[in-house]
Amino acid sequence: MDTRFLGIADLVDTPSVAVVVDVMRAFTVAAWAFAQGAEKIVLAESLDEALVLKTRHPEWVALKDGPPAPGFDAVNSPGLLRSIDLGGRTVVQKTTAGTVGALAVKEAQLVLCASFVVAEATAQLLRARGSDSVTFVVTGEDGQADEDLACAQYIARRVTEPETDAAEFLRRGALSRAAAELAEGVRQGVHPDDVELCLELDRFPFSMVATLEGSLMVLRRRTVPAVGSHIRQPS
């Protein structure tokens, strides 16, 4: 499998298959939203669009990066989101990097959104599809975020080498700038457990596929078979 690891600004063409990685915290949060019962996640282009969608659909749950803000129901924190019942709800998500990266490749034939918590499920989907070429979009820090690059490299390795160990990749995530900023309270809208939750390998038995539905980019979960997988299964 031919792989490329690119920042958002480095995307000069539309890839056939794109895996958009945001470990801390957009696509860890998205996975938790599905685990809490969300039916789908709409990836908003801007904060204004998120608020417009929320106004049109008051029953939707709008979340953003940073501190709480008027019109938004939640913030981009897995530690805070895990206590919210989202059964059957639609979530509108707007973040600094993750949602931007997904929207940058919205014309791709297949768009997966990923983090460590859905790493193996993502690798299994890519393995099953047998894609010749996959572009990993490293969203954080203009493509330099080591937690995102580590996760992308780990998923890529798992596709072709299923016995690849995660320890070194997770260590890089734990030592990343993003992890330090979350732990030190540099970023707002943070729960003390966020770093730990973002580095919890294969917490969920599903991948996350984003597709255009009308004018909206919509993220949905896709469950993978349990057979032959080390993914944690719900008890």
PDB file of C-alpha atoms in Angstrom, residues 1-24 26-27 43 95-116 122 126 133-156 210 217:
ATOM      1  CA  MET A   1       0.000   0.000   0.000  1.00  0.00           C
ATOM      2  CA  ASP A   2       1.379   3.379  -1.043  1.00  0.00           C
ATOM      3  CA  THR A   3       0.936   5.885   1.778  1.00  0.00           C
ATOM      4  CA  ARG A   4       1.316   9.639   2.038  1.00  0.00           C
ATOM      5  CA  PHE A   5       1.318  11.670   5.248  1.00  0.00           C
ATOM      6  CA  LEU A   6       0.316  15.243   4.536  1.00  0.00           C
ATOM      7  CA  GLY A   7      -0.767  18.331   6.425  1.00  0.00           C
ATOM      8  CA  ILE A   8      -3.975  20.051   5.379  1.00  0.00           C
ATOM      9  CA  ALA A   9      -2.093  22.774   3.511  1.00  0.00           C
ATOM     10  CA  ASP A  10      -0.116  20.148   1.572  1.00  0.00           C
ATOM     11  CA  LEU A  11      -3.211  18.670  -0.095  1.00  0.00           C
ATOM     12  CA  VAL A  12      -2.835  19.718  -3.722  1.00  0.00           C
ATOM     13  CA  ASP A  13      -5.119  17.093  -5.237  1.00  0.00           C
ATOM     14  CA  THR A  14      -8.086  14.999  -4.166  1.00  0.00           C
ATOM     15  CA  PRO A  15      -6.960  11.598  -2.909  1.00  0.00           C
ATOM     16  CA  SER A  16      -8.926   8.465  -3.666  1.00  0.00           C
ATOM     17  CA  VAL A  17      -8.811   7.314  -0.039  1.00  0.00           C
ATOM     18  CA  ALA A  18      -8.158   9.723   2.827  1.00  0.00           C
ATOM     19  CA  VAL A  19      -7.736   9.011   6.527  1.00  0.00           C
ATOM     20  CA  VAL A  20      -8.064  12.229   8.500  1.00  0.00           C
ATOM     21  CA  VAL A  21      -6.376  11.964  11.890  1.00  0.00           C
ATOM     22  CA  ASP A  22      -7.053  14.164  14.906  1.00  0.00           C
ATOM     23  CA  VAL A  23      -6.146  12.448  18.166  1.00  0.00           C
ATOM     24  CA  MET A  24      -6.386  15.422  20.539  1.00  0.00           C
ATOM     25  CA  ALA A  26     -11.750  15.985  17.465  1.00  0.00           C
ATOM     26  CA  PHE A  27     -11.970  12.375  16.358  1.00  0.00           C
ATOM     27  CA  LEU A  43     -18.889  18.448  10.313  1.00  0.00           C
ATOM     28  CA  THR A  95     -12.986  22.133  15.609  1.00  0.00           C
ATOM     29  CA  THR A  96      -9.776  23.928  14.778  1.00  0.00           C
ATOM     30  CA  ALA A  97      -8.106  21.124  12.836  1.00  0.00           C
ATOM     31  CA  GLY A  98     -10.011  17.840  12.602  1.00  0.00           C
ATOM     32  CA  THR A  99     -13.182  19.010  10.922  1.00  0.00           C
ATOM     33  CA  VAL A 100     -11.142  21.301   8.657  1.00  0.00           C
ATOM     34  CA  GLY A 101      -9.086  18.336   7.495  1.00  0.00           C
ATOM     35  CA  ALA A 102     -12.122  16.207   6.753  1.00  0.00           C
ATOM     36  CA  LEU A 103     -13.772  18.961   4.750  1.00  0.00           C
ATOM     37  CA  ALA A 104     -10.550  19.472   2.785  1.00  0.00           C
ATOM     38  CA  VAL A 105     -10.881  15.954   1.325  1.00  0.00           C
ATOM     39  CA  LYS A 106     -14.668  15.796   1.086  1.00  0.00           C
ATOM     40  CA  GLU A 107     -14.514  14.882  -2.619  1.00  0.00           C
ATOM     41  CA  ALA A 108     -12.445  11.734  -1.980  1.00  0.00           C
ATOM     42  CA  GLN A 109     -14.036   8.375  -2.761  1.00  0.00           C
ATOM     43  CA  LEU A 110     -13.550   7.256   0.845  1.00  0.00           C
ATOM     44  CA  VAL A 111     -12.965   9.515   3.855  1.00  0.00           C
ATOM     45  CA  LEU A 112     -12.224   7.983   7.243  1.00  0.00           C
ATOM     46  CA  CYS A 113     -11.837  10.031  10.403  1.00  0.00           C
ATOM     47  CA  ALA A 114      -9.541   8.421  12.929  1.00  0.00           C
ATOM     48  CA  SER A 115      -7.732   8.512  16.251  1.00  0.00           C
ATOM     49  CA  PHE A 116      -6.174   5.908  18.511  1.00  0.00           C
ATOM     50  CA  THR A 122      -9.861   1.883  10.715  1.00  0.00           C
ATOM     51  CA  LEU A 126      -8.571  -0.236   4.854  1.00  0.00           C
ATOM     52  CA  SER A 133      -2.955   4.296  -2.223  1.00  0.00           C
ATOM     53  CA  VAL A 134      -4.017   6.003   1.007  1.00  0.00           C
ATOM     54  CA  THR A 135      -3.442   9.608   2.045  1.00  0.00           C
ATOM     55  CA  PHE A 136      -3.241  10.245   5.781  1.00  0.00           C
ATOM     56  CA  VAL A 137      -4.121  13.823   6.653  1.00  0.00           C
ATOM     57  CA  VAL A 138      -2.184  14.933   9.739  1.00  0.00           C
ATOM     58  CA  THR A 139      -4.385  17.753  10.957  1.00  0.00           C
ATOM     59  CA  GLY A 140      -2.691  19.215  14.016  1.00  0.00           C
ATOM     60  CA  GLU A 141       0.005  21.897  14.058  1.00  0.00           C
ATOM     61  CA  ASP A 142       0.057  22.388  10.282  1.00  0.00           C
ATOM     62  CA  GLY A 143       0.804  18.714   9.761  1.00  0.00           C
ATOM     63  CA  GLN A 144       3.516  18.547  12.434  1.00  0.00           C
ATOM     64  CA  ALA A 145       1.480  17.220  15.382  1.00  0.00           C
ATOM     65  CA  ASP A 146       3.347  14.122  16.490  1.00  0.00           C
ATOM     66  CA  GLU A 147       0.323  12.501  18.151  1.00  0.00           C
ATOM     67  CA  ASP A 148      -1.537  12.657  14.828  1.00  0.00           C
ATOM     68  CA  LEU A 149       1.443  11.521  12.777  1.00  0.00           C
ATOM     69  CA  ALA A 150       2.128   8.672  15.208  1.00  0.00           C
ATOM     70  CA  CYS A 151      -1.480   7.505  14.996  1.00  0.00           C
ATOM     71  CA  ALA A 152      -1.471   7.762  11.191  1.00  0.00           C
ATOM     72  CA  GLN A 153       1.777   5.784  10.949  1.00  0.00           C
ATOM     73  CA  TYR A 154       0.464   3.162  13.346  1.00  0.00           C
ATOM     74  CA  ILE A 155      -2.753   2.653  11.361  1.00  0.00           C
ATOM     75  CA  ALA A 156      -0.779   2.453   8.112  1.00  0.00           C
ATOM     76  CA  ALA A 210     -17.550  10.714   6.336  1.00  0.00           C
ATOM     77  CA  MET A 217     -20.318  16.412   5.323  1.00  0.00           C
TER      78      MET A 217
END
